[in-house]
C-alpha cells in the first residue's frame, strides 16, 4: 500500500463518515415507516454495528 498524502486521508475519512451517516439516516427513516418498530430495532442495531466495524477494519487494513 503506497503512502497517501494527508489530503487523501482526509478525503477518505470524509467519504467513510458520509457513507455511514447516510446509511444510518436511511435506516432511521425506514424505522419511522415501520409499524413493528421494536421488533426490527435489534436487527437494525446489529446491522449498524457490523457495518461500522467493517468500515473501521478496512481503514486499519489500508493504513497498514
Short mmCIF file of C-alpha atoms in Angstrom, two decimals:
data_model
loop_
_atom_site.label_atom_id
_atom_site.label_comp_id
_atom_site.label_asym_id
_atom_site.label_seq_id
_atom_site.Cartn_x
_atom_site.Cartn_y
_atom_site.Cartn_z
CA UNK A 1 0.00 0.00 0.00
CA UNK A 2 1.65 3.30 -1.05
CA UNK A 3 1.70 6.18 1.40
CA UNK A 4 -1.15 8.65 0.94
CA UNK A 5 -0.73 12.37 1.42
CA UNK A 6 -2.77 13.90 4.31
CA UNK A 7 -5.36 15.46 2.00
CA UNK A 8 -6.10 12.00 0.56
CA UNK A 9 -6.53 10.60 4.09
CA UNK A 10 -8.89 13.46 4.94
CA UNK A 11 -10.95 12.78 1.81
CA UNK A 12 -11.05 9.06 2.62
CA UNK A 13 -12.28 9.64 6.17
CA UNK A 14 -14.90 12.13 4.97
CA UNK A 15 -16.21 9.60 2.43
CA UNK A 16 -16.38 6.80 5.03
CA UNK A 17 -18.16 9.08 7.53
CA UNK A 18 -20.62 10.27 4.91
CA UNK A 19 -21.46 6.71 3.85
CA UNK A 20 -22.07 5.67 7.47
CA UNK A 21 -24.19 8.78 8.11
CA UNK A 22 -26.33 8.20 5.01
CA UNK A 23 -26.89 4.54 5.93
CA UNK A 24 -27.95 5.49 9.46
CA UNK A 25 -30.39 8.15 8.23
CA UNK A 26 -31.81 5.68 5.70
CA UNK A 27 -32.33 3.09 8.46
CA UNK A 28 -33.88 5.80 10.67
CA UNK A 29 -36.44 6.74 8.03
CA UNK A 30 -37.19 3.08 7.38
CA UNK A 31 -37.84 2.68 11.11
CA UNK A 32 -40.29 5.60 11.04
CA UNK A 33 -42.26 3.90 8.25
CA UNK A 34 -42.28 0.53 10.03
CA UNK A 35 -45.21 -0.38 12.24
CA UNK A 36 -43.37 -3.11 14.18
CA UNK A 37 -40.65 -0.74 15.37
CA UNK A 38 -39.27 -2.60 18.39
CA UNK A 39 -39.08 -5.90 16.52
CA UNK A 40 -36.78 -4.50 13.82
CA UNK A 41 -34.72 -2.27 16.14
CA UNK A 42 -32.47 -5.07 17.38
CA UNK A 43 -31.70 -6.23 13.84
CA UNK A 44 -31.03 -2.67 12.68
CA UNK A 45 -28.65 -2.04 15.60
CA UNK A 46 -26.78 -5.25 14.79
CA UNK A 47 -26.50 -4.19 11.13
CA UNK A 48 -25.21 -0.72 12.06
CA UNK A 49 -22.56 -2.17 14.38
CA UNK A 50 -21.46 -4.69 11.73
CA UNK A 51 -21.19 -2.01 9.04
CA UNK A 52 -19.26 0.38 11.29
CA UNK A 53 -16.91 -2.46 12.30
CA UNK A 54 -16.31 -3.31 8.63
CA UNK A 55 -15.54 0.30 7.71
CA UNK A 56 -13.16 0.74 10.67
CA UNK A 57 -11.36 -2.52 9.89
CA UNK A 58 -11.00 -1.50 6.23
CA UNK A 59 -9.49 1.82 7.35
CA UNK A 60 -6.96 -0.02 9.53
CA UNK A 61 -6.14 -2.51 6.78
CA UNK A 62 -5.43 0.27 4.31
CA UNK A 63 -3.36 2.11 6.94
CA UNK A 64 -1.08 -0.90 7.48
#
